[in-house]
Coordinates of C-alpha atoms and ligand atoms in Angstrom, one line a residue:
M1088 CA -21.7 208.5 -79.0
T1089 CA -19.4 207.4 -81.7
R1090 CA -16.2 205.7 -80.4
Q1091 CA -13.2 205.5 -82.7
L1092 CA -10.4 202.8 -82.7
E1093 CA -7.4 202.6 -85.0
G1094 CA -5.7 199.5 -86.3
L1095 CA -4.1 198.3 -89.4
G1096 CA -6.3 198.1 -92.6
V1097 CA -5.3 194.7 -93.9
V1098 CA -8.2 194.0 -96.3
P1099 CA -9.4 197.1 -98.0
G1100 CA -13.1 198.0 -98.2
I1101 CA -15.9 199.5 -96.1
G1102 CA -18.1 197.3 -93.9
L1103 CA -21.1 198.2 -91.8
G1104 CA -22.8 195.7 -89.5
F1105 CA -23.4 194.5 -86.0
L1106 CA -20.7 193.3 -83.7
K1107 CA -20.3 189.6 -82.9
V1108 CA -17.6 188.8 -80.4
L1109 CA -16.1 185.4 -81.0
T1110 CA -14.5 183.2 -78.4
T1111 CA -13.3 180.3 -80.5
D1112 CA -10.0 179.6 -78.8
L1113 CA -10.8 177.0 -76.2
T1114 CA -7.9 177.9 -73.9
H1115 CA -8.9 181.5 -74.0
A1116 CA -12.5 180.7 -73.5
V1117 CA -11.8 178.4 -70.5
H1118 CA -9.6 181.2 -69.0
R1119 CA -12.4 183.8 -69.5
Y1120 CA -15.1 181.4 -68.2
A1121 CA -17.0 182.9 -65.2
A1122 CA -17.7 180.0 -62.8
G1123 CA -20.7 179.9 -60.6
S1124 CA -21.2 178.0 -57.3
P1125 CA -20.4 174.3 -57.3
A1126 CA -24.1 173.5 -57.6
D1127 CA -24.5 175.8 -60.6
E1128 CA -21.4 174.3 -62.2
A1129 CA -22.7 170.7 -61.6
S1130 CA -26.0 171.5 -63.3
K1131 CA -24.2 173.2 -66.2
F1132 CA -22.0 170.2 -66.6
T1133 CA -25.0 167.8 -66.6
N1134 CA -26.6 169.9 -69.4
A1135 CA -23.4 170.2 -71.4
L1136 CA -22.8 166.4 -71.1
L1137 CA -26.3 165.7 -72.4
A1138 CA -25.8 168.2 -75.3
A1139 CA -22.5 166.6 -76.2
I1140 CA -24.0 163.1 -76.2
E1141 CA -26.8 164.3 -78.5
E1142 CA -24.2 166.1 -80.8
I1143 CA -22.2 162.9 -81.1
H1144 CA -25.3 160.9 -81.7
Q1145 CA -26.3 163.2 -84.5
L1146 CA -22.9 162.9 -86.1
A1147 CA -23.1 159.1 -85.9
V1148 CA -26.6 159.2 -87.6
Q1149 CA -25.3 161.5 -90.3
A1150 CA -22.2 159.4 -90.9
Q1151 CA -24.4 156.3 -91.1
A1152 CA -26.7 158.0 -93.6
A1153 CA -23.7 159.0 -95.7
G1154 CA -22.4 155.4 -95.8
Q1155 CA -19.4 156.4 -93.7
N1156 CA -19.5 153.4 -91.5
D1157 CA -16.0 153.9 -90.0
L1158 CA -16.9 157.3 -88.8
A1159 CA -20.3 156.2 -87.5
E1160 CA -18.5 153.5 -85.4
I1161 CA -16.1 156.0 -84.0
M1162 CA -18.9 158.3 -83.1
E1163 CA -20.7 155.5 -81.4
A1164 CA -17.6 154.7 -79.4
H1165 CA -17.3 158.4 -78.4
K1166 CA -20.9 158.3 -77.3
A1167 CA -20.2 155.4 -75.0
I1168 CA -17.2 157.0 -73.5
A1169 CA -19.0 160.3 -72.9
A1170 CA -21.8 158.4 -71.2
D1171 CA -19.5 156.5 -68.9
P1172 CA -20.7 157.0 -65.3
E1173 CA -17.1 156.7 -63.9
L1174 CA -15.9 159.7 -66.0
A1175 CA -19.0 161.7 -65.0
A1176 CA -18.4 160.9 -61.3
N1177 CA -14.7 162.0 -61.6
I1178 CA -15.8 165.3 -63.1
S1179 CA -18.6 165.8 -60.5
E1180 CA -16.1 165.2 -57.7
K1181 CA -13.8 167.9 -59.0
I1182 CA -16.7 170.3 -59.4
A1183 CA -17.8 169.6 -55.8
Q1184 CA -14.2 170.6 -54.7
G1185 CA -14.7 174.0 -56.3
V1186 CA -13.2 173.5 -59.8
A1187 CA -15.0 175.3 -62.7
A1188 CA -16.9 172.9 -64.9
P1189 CA -14.8 173.3 -68.1
Q1190 CA -11.6 172.8 -66.2
A1191 CA -13.0 169.8 -64.3
V1192 CA -13.9 168.2 -67.6
L1193 CA -10.6 168.9 -69.3
A1194 CA -8.6 167.7 -66.2
A1195 CA -10.7 164.5 -65.8
T1196 CA -10.5 163.5 -69.5
E1197 CA -6.8 164.2 -69.5
E1198 CA -6.3 161.9 -66.5
Y1199 CA -8.0 159.0 -68.3
A1200 CA -6.2 159.9 -71.6
A1201 CA -2.8 159.8 -69.8
V1202 CA -3.6 156.2 -68.6
F1203 CA -4.5 155.1 -72.1
S1204 CA -1.5 156.8 -73.6
A1205 CA 0.8 154.8 -71.4
M1206 CA -0.6 151.5 -72.6
D1207 CA 1.3 149.2 -75.0
D1208 CA -1.7 148.1 -77.1
P1209 CA -1.8 150.5 -80.1
Y1210 CA -5.6 150.3 -80.1
L1211 CA -6.0 151.3 -76.5
K1212 CA -3.3 154.0 -76.9
E1213 CA -5.5 155.6 -79.5
R1214 CA -8.4 155.9 -77.1
A1215 CA -6.4 158.7 -75.4
A1216 CA -7.1 161.0 -78.4
D1217 CA -10.8 160.0 -78.2
L1218 CA -11.0 161.0 -74.6
R1219 CA -9.3 164.4 -75.2
D1220 CA -11.7 165.0 -78.1
I1221 CA -14.7 164.3 -75.9
G1222 CA -13.3 166.6 -73.2
R1223 CA -12.8 169.4 -75.6
R1224 CA -16.3 168.9 -77.0
I1225 CA -17.9 169.2 -73.6
A1226 CA -15.7 172.2 -72.6
R1227 CA -16.6 174.0 -75.9
I1228 CA -20.3 173.5 -75.1
L1229 CA -19.8 174.8 -71.6
T1230 CA -17.8 177.9 -72.7
G1231 CA -19.7 178.6 -75.9
A1232 CA -16.3 178.5 -77.8
G1233 CA -16.7 177.5 -81.4
A1234 CA -20.5 177.5 -81.3
I1235 CA -20.8 180.4 -83.7
D1236 CA -24.2 181.5 -85.0
F1237 CA -23.6 183.4 -88.2
G1238 CA -27.3 184.3 -88.5
G1239 CA -28.7 187.8 -88.3
G1240 CA -26.0 189.5 -90.5
P1241 CA -24.5 191.7 -91.6
L1242 CA -22.0 190.8 -88.9
I1243 CA -18.7 192.4 -87.9
L1244 CA -16.7 189.6 -86.4
C1245 CA -14.4 190.5 -83.6
A1246 CA -11.8 188.4 -81.8
D1247 CA -8.2 188.6 -80.7
E1248 CA -7.5 186.0 -83.3
I1249 CA -9.9 183.8 -85.4
E1250 CA -8.9 180.2 -86.1
P1251 CA -8.6 179.5 -89.8
S1252 CA -11.2 176.7 -89.5
V1253 CA -13.7 179.2 -88.2
A1254 CA -12.9 181.7 -90.9
A1255 CA -13.3 179.0 -93.5
A1256 CA -16.8 178.4 -92.3
M1257 CA -18.0 182.0 -92.7
P1258 CA -21.0 182.0 -94.9
A1259 CA -20.6 184.3 -98.0
G1260 CA -22.5 187.5 -97.6
Q1261 CA -23.1 187.3 -93.9
V1262 CA -19.9 188.8 -92.7
A1263 CA -19.4 192.5 -93.5
G1264 CA -16.2 193.1 -91.6
I1265 CA -13.6 191.6 -89.3
L1266 CA -11.8 193.2 -86.3
L1267 CA -8.7 191.4 -85.0
G1268 CA -6.6 192.1 -81.9
Q1269 CA -3.5 190.6 -83.4
G1270 CA -1.4 192.5 -85.9
S1271 CA -0.3 189.9 -88.5
Q1272 CA -0.8 190.6 -92.2
T1273 CA -0.4 187.1 -93.6
S1274 CA -2.3 185.0 -91.1
H1275 CA -4.6 182.5 -92.8
T1276 CA -7.7 184.2 -91.5
I1277 CA -6.6 187.4 -93.2
I1278 CA -5.9 185.4 -96.3
I1279 CA -9.4 184.0 -96.3
A1280 CA -10.9 187.5 -95.6
K1281 CA -9.0 188.8 -98.6
A1282 CA -10.3 186.0 -100.9
Q1283 CA -13.8 187.0 -99.9
G1284 CA -13.1 190.8 -100.0
I1285 CA -14.2 191.2 -96.3
P1286 CA -12.9 194.5 -95.0
T1287 CA -10.5 193.7 -92.1
V1288 CA -8.7 195.7 -89.5
S1289 CA -6.1 194.0 -87.4
G1290 CA -3.8 195.0 -84.5
L1291 CA -6.6 196.5 -82.4
G1292 CA -5.1 194.9 -79.3
T1293 CA -6.9 194.9 -76.0
E1294 CA -9.4 197.6 -77.1
L1295 CA -11.5 194.8 -78.5
E1296 CA -12.2 193.5 -75.0
T1297 CA -14.3 196.6 -74.3
L1298 CA -16.7 195.9 -77.2
A1299 CA -20.0 194.0 -76.9
D1300 CA -22.3 192.0 -79.1
G1301 CA -24.9 193.9 -81.1
Q1302 CA -23.1 197.3 -81.3
Q1303 CA -23.2 198.9 -84.8
V1304 CA -19.8 199.2 -86.3
L1305 CA -18.3 200.8 -89.4
V1306 CA -15.1 199.3 -90.6
D1307 CA -12.7 201.1 -92.9
G1308 CA -10.3 198.5 -94.2
Y1309 CA -8.5 201.2 -96.2
S1310 CA -7.4 203.4 -93.4
G1311 CA -7.7 201.0 -90.4
Q1312 CA -10.3 203.2 -88.7
V1313 CA -13.1 201.5 -86.8
Y1314 CA -16.2 203.4 -85.6
I1315 CA -18.4 202.0 -82.8
N1316 CA -22.0 203.3 -83.0
P1317 CA -21.3 205.7 -85.9
D1318 CA -23.4 208.8 -85.9
Q1319 CA -25.5 209.9 -88.8
S1320 CA -23.0 212.4 -90.2
L1321 CA -20.3 209.7 -90.2
L1322 CA -22.6 207.2 -92.0
E1323 CA -23.4 209.8 -94.6
A1324 CA -19.7 210.7 -95.1
Y1325 CA -19.0 207.0 -95.8
Q1326 CA -21.8 206.8 -98.4
N1327 CA -19.4 208.7 -100.7
K1328 CA -16.6 206.2 -100.1
L1329 CA -19.0 203.4 -100.8
A1330 CA -20.1 205.1 -104.0
S1331 CA -16.5 205.4 -105.2
E1332 CA -15.9 201.8 -104.2
Q1333 CA -18.8 200.8 -106.4
E1334 CA -17.4 202.8 -109.3
Q1335 CA -14.0 201.1 -108.8
L1336 CA -15.8 197.7 -108.9
K1337 CA -17.4 198.7 -112.2
Q1338 CA -13.9 199.6 -113.6
N1339 CA -12.6 196.3 -112.4
S1340 CA -15.2 194.4 -114.2
L1341 CA -14.2 196.1 -117.4
L1342 CA -10.6 195.1 -116.8
A1343 CA -11.6 191.5 -116.0
E1344 CA -12.0 190.7 -119.6
L1345 CA -8.5 191.8 -120.5
S1346 CA -5.1 190.0 -120.2
A1347 CA -2.2 191.1 -118.0
I1348 CA 0.1 192.1 -120.8
T1349 CA 2.8 194.8 -120.8
K1350 CA 2.7 197.6 -123.4
D1351 CA 5.3 195.8 -125.4
G1352 CA 3.7 192.4 -125.2
Q1353 CA 5.0 190.4 -122.3
R1354 CA 2.1 188.4 -120.9
I1355 CA 1.8 187.2 -117.3
Q1356 CA -0.9 184.8 -116.2
L1357 CA -3.0 186.1 -113.3
A1358 CA -4.6 183.4 -111.3
A1359 CA -6.5 183.3 -108.1
N1360 CA -5.7 181.9 -104.6
I1361 CA -8.7 180.1 -103.1
G1362 CA -9.5 178.2 -100.0
R1363 CA -12.8 176.7 -100.9
P1364 CA -15.0 176.3 -104.0
A1365 CA -17.2 179.2 -103.1
D1366 CA -14.2 181.6 -103.5
M1367 CA -14.5 181.0 -107.2
D1368 CA -17.5 183.4 -107.4
N1369 CA -15.3 186.4 -106.6
A1370 CA -12.2 185.1 -108.4
L1371 CA -14.1 184.8 -111.7
K1372 CA -15.7 188.2 -111.2
Q1373 CA -12.3 189.7 -110.9
G1374 CA -11.1 188.0 -114.1
C1375 CA -8.8 185.2 -112.8
E1376 CA -7.2 183.0 -115.4
G1377 CA -7.4 179.7 -113.4
V1378 CA -6.4 178.9 -109.9
G1379 CA -2.7 179.2 -108.9
L1380 CA -3.2 178.0 -105.4
F1381 CA -6.1 176.0 -104.0
R1382 CA -5.3 175.7 -100.3
S1383 CA -6.8 172.3 -100.0
E1384 CA -6.3 172.1 -96.2
F1385 CA -9.4 174.2 -95.7
L1386 CA -11.4 171.3 -96.8
Y1387 CA -10.0 169.4 -93.8
M1388 CA -10.8 172.0 -91.2
G1389 CA -13.9 172.6 -89.0
R1390 CA -14.8 168.9 -89.0
D1391 CA -13.9 165.8 -86.9
T1392 CA -12.4 163.5 -89.6
A1393 CA -10.5 164.0 -92.9
P1394 CA -12.7 164.5 -96.0
S1395 CA -13.3 161.4 -97.9
E1396 CA -12.1 160.9 -101.5
E1397 CA -15.6 161.6 -102.7
E1398 CA -16.0 164.8 -100.8
Q1399 CA -12.6 166.0 -102.0
F1400 CA -13.3 165.0 -105.6
A1401 CA -16.6 166.9 -105.6
A1402 CA -14.8 170.1 -104.3
Y1403 CA -11.9 169.8 -106.8
R1404 CA -14.2 169.0 -109.7
E1405 CA -16.3 172.0 -109.0
V1406 CA -13.3 174.3 -109.0
V1407 CA -11.7 172.6 -112.1
E1408 CA -14.9 173.0 -114.1
R1409 CA -15.2 176.7 -113.1
C1410 CA -11.6 177.3 -114.3
K1411 CA -13.1 176.8 -117.8
G1412 CA -10.0 175.2 -119.3
A1413 CA -7.4 177.2 -117.4
L1414 CA -5.1 175.4 -115.1
C1415 CA -6.2 174.7 -111.5
I1416 CA -3.3 174.1 -109.1
I1417 CA -4.2 172.1 -106.1
R1418 CA -1.8 172.2 -103.2
T1419 CA -1.7 169.1 -101.1
M1420 CA -2.8 169.5 -97.5
D1421 CA -0.7 172.2 -95.7
I1422 CA -1.7 171.4 -92.1
G1423 CA 0.5 172.5 -89.2
G1424 CA 2.0 175.9 -88.4
D1425 CA -1.0 178.1 -87.7
K1426 CA -3.4 175.6 -89.1
P1427 CA -3.7 172.7 -86.6
L1428 CA -6.0 169.8 -87.2
P1429 CA -7.1 168.2 -83.9
Y1430 CA -8.2 164.9 -85.3
L1431 CA -4.7 164.2 -86.7
N1432 CA -3.6 164.1 -83.1
I1433 CA -0.3 165.8 -83.7
P1434 CA 1.4 166.4 -80.3
A1435 CA 1.8 170.1 -79.4
E1436 CA 5.1 171.5 -80.7
E1437 CA 7.4 174.2 -79.4
N1438 CA 7.8 175.6 -82.9
P1439 CA 4.9 174.5 -85.1
F1440 CA 6.2 176.5 -88.1
L1441 CA 9.4 174.5 -88.0
G1442 CA 7.7 171.3 -87.0
F1443 CA 5.5 168.6 -88.3
R1444 CA 3.6 170.3 -91.1
A1445 CA 2.6 170.1 -94.8
I1446 CA 4.5 167.6 -96.9
R1447 CA 6.2 166.2 -93.8
I1448 CA 2.7 165.1 -92.5
S1449 CA 1.6 163.8 -95.9
L1450 CA 4.7 161.6 -96.4
Q1451 CA 4.2 160.1 -92.9
R1452 CA 0.5 159.6 -93.3
P1453 CA 0.4 158.2 -96.9
E1454 CA -3.3 157.2 -96.5
L1455 CA -4.2 160.9 -96.4
L1456 CA -1.9 161.7 -99.4
L1457 CA -3.2 158.8 -101.5
T1458 CA -6.8 159.8 -100.9
Q1459 CA -6.0 163.3 -101.9
F1460 CA -4.1 162.3 -105.0
K1461 CA -6.9 160.0 -106.1
A1462 CA -9.5 162.8 -105.7
I1463 CA -7.3 165.3 -107.6
L1464 CA -6.5 162.8 -110.4
R1465 CA -10.2 162.1 -110.8
A1466 CA -11.0 165.8 -110.9
G1467 CA -8.4 166.1 -113.7
V1468 CA -10.9 164.5 -116.1
Y1469 CA -12.9 167.7 -116.0
G1470 CA -10.1 170.1 -116.9
P1471 CA -6.4 170.7 -116.5
V1472 CA -5.1 170.2 -112.9
A1473 CA -1.7 170.4 -111.3
I1474 CA -0.5 169.1 -108.0
M1475 CA 1.7 171.2 -105.8
L1476 CA 3.6 170.2 -102.7
P1477 CA 4.1 172.6 -99.8
M1478 CA 7.2 173.2 -97.6
V1479 CA 9.6 171.1 -99.7
I1480 CA 13.2 171.2 -98.5
N1481 CA 14.8 168.5 -100.6
G1482 CA 14.4 166.4 -103.8
Q1483 CA 13.8 163.2 -101.8
E1484 CA 10.4 164.6 -100.8
I1485 CA 9.4 165.1 -104.4
V1486 CA 10.6 161.6 -105.4
Q1487 CA 8.7 160.0 -102.5
A1488 CA 5.5 162.0 -103.3
R1489 CA 5.7 161.0 -106.9
K1490 CA 5.9 157.4 -105.8
Y1491 CA 2.6 157.8 -104.0
L1492 CA 1.2 159.5 -107.1
R1493 CA 2.0 156.4 -109.2
Q1494 CA 0.4 154.2 -106.5
A1495 CA -2.7 156.4 -106.5
M1496 CA -2.9 156.0 -110.3
T1497 CA -2.5 152.2 -110.0
E1498 CA -5.2 152.0 -107.4
L1499 CA -7.6 154.0 -109.6
E1500 CA -6.7 151.9 -112.6
Q1501 CA -7.5 148.7 -110.6
R1502 CA -10.8 150.2 -109.6
G1503 CA -11.6 151.2 -113.2
A1504 CA -12.1 154.8 -112.3
A1505 CA -11.6 157.6 -114.8
F1506 CA -8.7 159.9 -114.1
A1507 CA -6.2 162.2 -115.7
R1508 CA -2.8 160.6 -116.5
Q1509 CA -1.1 163.8 -117.4
V1510 CA -1.0 166.2 -114.4
Q1511 CA 1.7 168.7 -113.9
F1512 CA 3.6 168.1 -110.7
G1513 CA 5.2 171.1 -109.0
I1514 CA 6.4 172.4 -105.7
M1515 CA 6.2 175.6 -103.6
I1516 CA 9.4 177.4 -103.1
E1517 CA 8.8 178.6 -99.6
T1518 CA 11.8 177.6 -97.7
P1519 CA 15.3 179.0 -98.2
A1520 CA 16.5 175.5 -98.7
A1521 CA 14.2 175.0 -101.7
A1522 CA 15.2 178.5 -103.1
V1523 CA 18.9 177.7 -102.9
L1524 CA 18.4 174.2 -104.3
A1525 CA 16.1 175.4 -107.1
P1526 CA 18.5 174.3 -109.9
V1527 CA 18.5 170.7 -108.4
L1528 CA 14.8 170.6 -107.6
A1529 CA 13.8 171.9 -111.0
E1530 CA 15.0 168.5 -112.4
E1531 CA 12.3 166.7 -110.3
C1532 CA 9.2 168.8 -111.2
D1533 CA 7.2 170.6 -113.9
F1534 CA 6.9 174.0 -112.2
F1535 CA 7.6 176.1 -109.2
S1536 CA 5.4 178.5 -107.3
I1537 CA 7.1 180.9 -104.9
G1538 CA 5.4 181.1 -101.6
T1539 CA 6.6 184.4 -100.2
N1540 CA 4.6 184.3 -97.0
D1541 CA 6.7 181.5 -95.7
L1542 CA 9.8 182.3 -97.7
V1543 CA 10.0 185.7 -96.0
Q1544 CA 9.5 184.3 -92.5
Y1545 CA 12.1 181.6 -92.9
T1546 CA 14.6 183.8 -94.7
L1547 CA 14.4 186.7 -92.3
A1548 CA 13.7 184.6 -89.2
V1549 CA 10.6 186.8 -88.6
D1550 CA 7.4 184.9 -87.5
R1551 CA 4.7 185.9 -90.0
G1552 CA 2.0 185.9 -87.2
N1553 CA 3.9 187.9 -84.6
S1554 CA 2.9 191.6 -84.5
A1555 CA 5.9 192.5 -82.3
V1556 CA 8.2 191.8 -85.3
S1557 CA 5.9 192.6 -88.1
P1558 CA 7.8 195.8 -89.1
L1559 CA 10.7 193.5 -90.0
Y1560 CA 8.6 191.3 -92.2
S1561 CA 8.9 192.5 -95.8
H1562 CA 9.0 190.8 -99.2
F1563 CA 11.2 193.7 -100.4
H1564 CA 14.1 192.7 -98.1
P1565 CA 17.0 192.5 -100.5
A1566 CA 17.8 188.9 -99.4
V1567 CA 14.2 187.8 -100.4
V1568 CA 14.3 189.8 -103.7
S1569 CA 17.7 188.1 -104.6
L1570 CA 16.4 184.6 -103.8
I1571 CA 13.3 185.2 -106.0
G1572 CA 15.5 186.3 -108.9
N1573 CA 17.7 183.3 -108.5
V1574 CA 14.7 180.9 -108.4
I1575 CA 13.2 182.3 -111.6
Q1576 CA 16.5 182.1 -113.4
A1577 CA 17.1 178.5 -112.2
A1578 CA 13.6 177.4 -113.3
H1579 CA 13.9 179.0 -116.7
S1580 CA 17.4 177.7 -117.4
R1581 CA 16.0 174.2 -116.8
G1582 CA 13.0 174.7 -119.0
I1583 CA 10.2 174.8 -116.3
W1584 CA 7.8 177.6 -115.7
V1585 CA 7.6 179.5 -112.4
G1586 CA 4.8 181.4 -110.7
M1587 CA 4.3 183.0 -107.3
C1588 CA 1.4 182.5 -104.9
G1589 CA 2.5 184.3 -101.7
E1590 CA 1.0 187.7 -100.8
M1591 CA 3.8 189.4 -102.7
A1592 CA 2.1 188.3 -106.0
G1593 CA -0.9 190.5 -105.2
D1594 CA 1.2 193.5 -104.2
P1595 CA 1.0 196.0 -107.1
L1596 CA 4.4 197.5 -106.0
A1597 CA 6.0 194.1 -106.7
A1598 CA 4.6 193.7 -110.2
P1599 CA 7.4 195.7 -111.9
L1600 CA 10.1 193.7 -110.2
L1601 CA 8.5 190.3 -111.0
T1602 CA 7.8 191.4 -114.6
A1603 CA 11.4 192.3 -115.1
M1604 CA 12.4 189.0 -113.6
E1605 CA 10.1 187.3 -116.2
I1606 CA 7.8 185.5 -113.8
D1607 CA 5.3 183.4 -115.8
E1608 CA 2.3 183.5 -113.4
L1609 CA 1.1 185.5 -110.4
S1610 CA -1.6 184.0 -108.2
M1611 CA -3.3 186.2 -105.6
S1612 CA -6.4 186.8 -103.6
A1613 CA -9.2 187.8 -106.1
P1614 CA -9.6 191.4 -105.1
A1615 CA -5.9 192.1 -105.8
I1616 CA -6.2 191.0 -109.5
P1617 CA -7.5 194.2 -111.1
R1618 CA -4.9 196.5 -109.7
V1619 CA -1.9 194.3 -110.4
K1620 CA -3.3 193.8 -113.9
G1621 CA -3.6 197.6 -114.3
V1622 CA 0.0 198.1 -113.3
I1623 CA 1.3 195.4 -115.7
R1624 CA -0.7 196.9 -118.6
K1625 CA 0.7 200.4 -118.1
M1626 CA 4.4 199.6 -118.3
T1627 CA 7.0 198.2 -120.7
V1628 CA 9.5 195.5 -119.9
S1629 CA 12.3 198.0 -120.3
D1630 CA 10.6 200.3 -117.7
A1631 CA 10.4 197.2 -115.4
R1632 CA 14.1 196.3 -116.0
N1633 CA 15.2 199.8 -115.3
I1634 CA 13.4 199.9 -112.0
L1635 CA 14.7 196.4 -111.1
A1636 CA 18.3 197.6 -111.8
E1637 CA 17.7 200.6 -109.5
V1638 CA 16.3 198.7 -106.6
C1639 CA 19.0 196.1 -106.8
A1640 CA 21.4 198.9 -105.9
L1641 CA 19.4 199.6 -102.7
H1642 CA 20.1 197.5 -99.7
D1643 CA 17.1 198.2 -97.5
A1644 CA 13.6 196.8 -97.7
E1645 CA 11.9 200.2 -97.0
A1646 CA 14.0 202.1 -99.5
I1647 CA 13.1 199.5 -102.1
R1648 CA 9.4 199.7 -101.2
L1649 CA 9.4 203.5 -101.4
R1650 CA 11.2 203.6 -104.8
L1651 CA 8.6 201.1 -106.2
S1652 CA 5.8 203.1 -104.6
D1653 CA 6.9 206.2 -106.5
F1654 CA 7.2 204.3 -109.7
V1655 CA 3.8 202.7 -109.5
Q1656 CA 2.2 206.0 -108.4
E1657 CA 3.6 207.6 -111.6
L1658 CA 2.3 204.7 -113.7
E1659 CA -1.2 204.9 -112.1
A1660 CA -1.4 208.7 -112.2
Ligands
LIG3065 C1 3.1 181.0 -98.8 O1 3.8 180.6 -97.9 O2 3.5 182.0 -99.5 C2 1.9 180.4 -99.2 C3 1.3 180.8 -100.3 O3 1.4 179.4 -98.4 P1 0.5 179.7 -97.1 O4 0.3 181.2 -97.0 O5 -0.7 179.0 -97.2 O6 1.5 179.2 -96.0
LIG3066 MG1 3.2 178.6 -97.1

């Protein structure tokens, strides 16, 4: 019998596939782990330990083969620690006392890690992180967390929340839909799903816990409806929707060749947001004019060490070449917030979105920033690139980052490597501080890109990932609209261009406002490009200015959204 669930359609589209329940969050997986008798747990631990040692061995072999000697050495050291009989004895003792194997592993490795942490010798201190890493690896094997087999698609992935690193590893074409328990609209997993056009429904809550692997599921990302084991009549009814989706895709491909230009000639560049080179397939299909945001941090995720200069260079070069002469803006690593990176060993934080993230990490770990700058500069030989800094709050950060950019150039010069000397250097305006200081910051850079996802959360004090407050999260809040208007004016009055790369840029309702404010570029997830382009092509600048004047007189986000919705509906009719 068909069962129906209702959530929030956050990525439009229809998906049909077989359910795959993910348990990637280790804490959650350990919590849900069903322990057996001490004898069972002891044998599971022995098997998991052997599997972990083999996994680490393979990583060491691969690193050696790739000439990554440092990594190979680290992996060899991990192997030795994992094989230490004293550690195994400690874990076995805990298991014998009735502790479940994953908890015993995490507790024992933490005990040893705490001893190393307290040492004065910096080398020994660092071994604490190795121990924790090994503990997590064994616990992941025991619980099955993170070991995702993407084979046998089309899959409908289902989880309370999916870590961005897992989402970034989804192979194109294998995932037909995503179901999430959480209700956020701008989480990074949803952003990745959007880039790939994977129909997604969020906010399904605890209903998801009743679902099981292998069930056939129909996902309607337009309405937020989810059908478990859909019957024949439902499947047939959805054939019509799929046919009209195909028709829409055909229309979009016709639009892809055209520019985003108003009826009276104001042109806005429409670029794509991407998280990995493969996202360029869809971006080009939808007619992007370059890349306005390459979220480079996804290159750093789902692995045990930071990507080398060569690895980054290969990824950036591929994207730059595929931009075919249009600008490719690469944002420096934006780790932190909802994108943790275990191997950077950043201590847990009370408020990660207000903590050690983005440019703050890059400036304190210059070896990471220098490697990234060198890779970007080298990719710049193959087409125009720009560098963009995330989470800036003051001019000092830009000055310091520029100093490292010069150092990266000097190092490349000394090596005799080919690199671009002229790269645009810009910042994201995603903190209220940067928005208010825009006139000052404009003196330090070549362009701004407004990151509304964070700007909204910081301006309204509304966590972008918390479904309990998501009704308050709106890029049409008058305070946000006013900040955006001021930033655009500040940039233009100082002669620099300004774009937007937060989700607002891909909202067709926002296009009239941003056109009236004379934004120069809008960068969005690829599937959003055709509709935004269609809206821009159907209006004049004076239409846009009139509606801007109207909404500026409204003092409520929902009233503004409704007025814009009427306006856009009339345009599209
Ligand atoms: C933003 O904050 O608007 C943005 C584009 O960056 P991210 O969503 O990656 O935080
Ligand atoms: Mg951001």
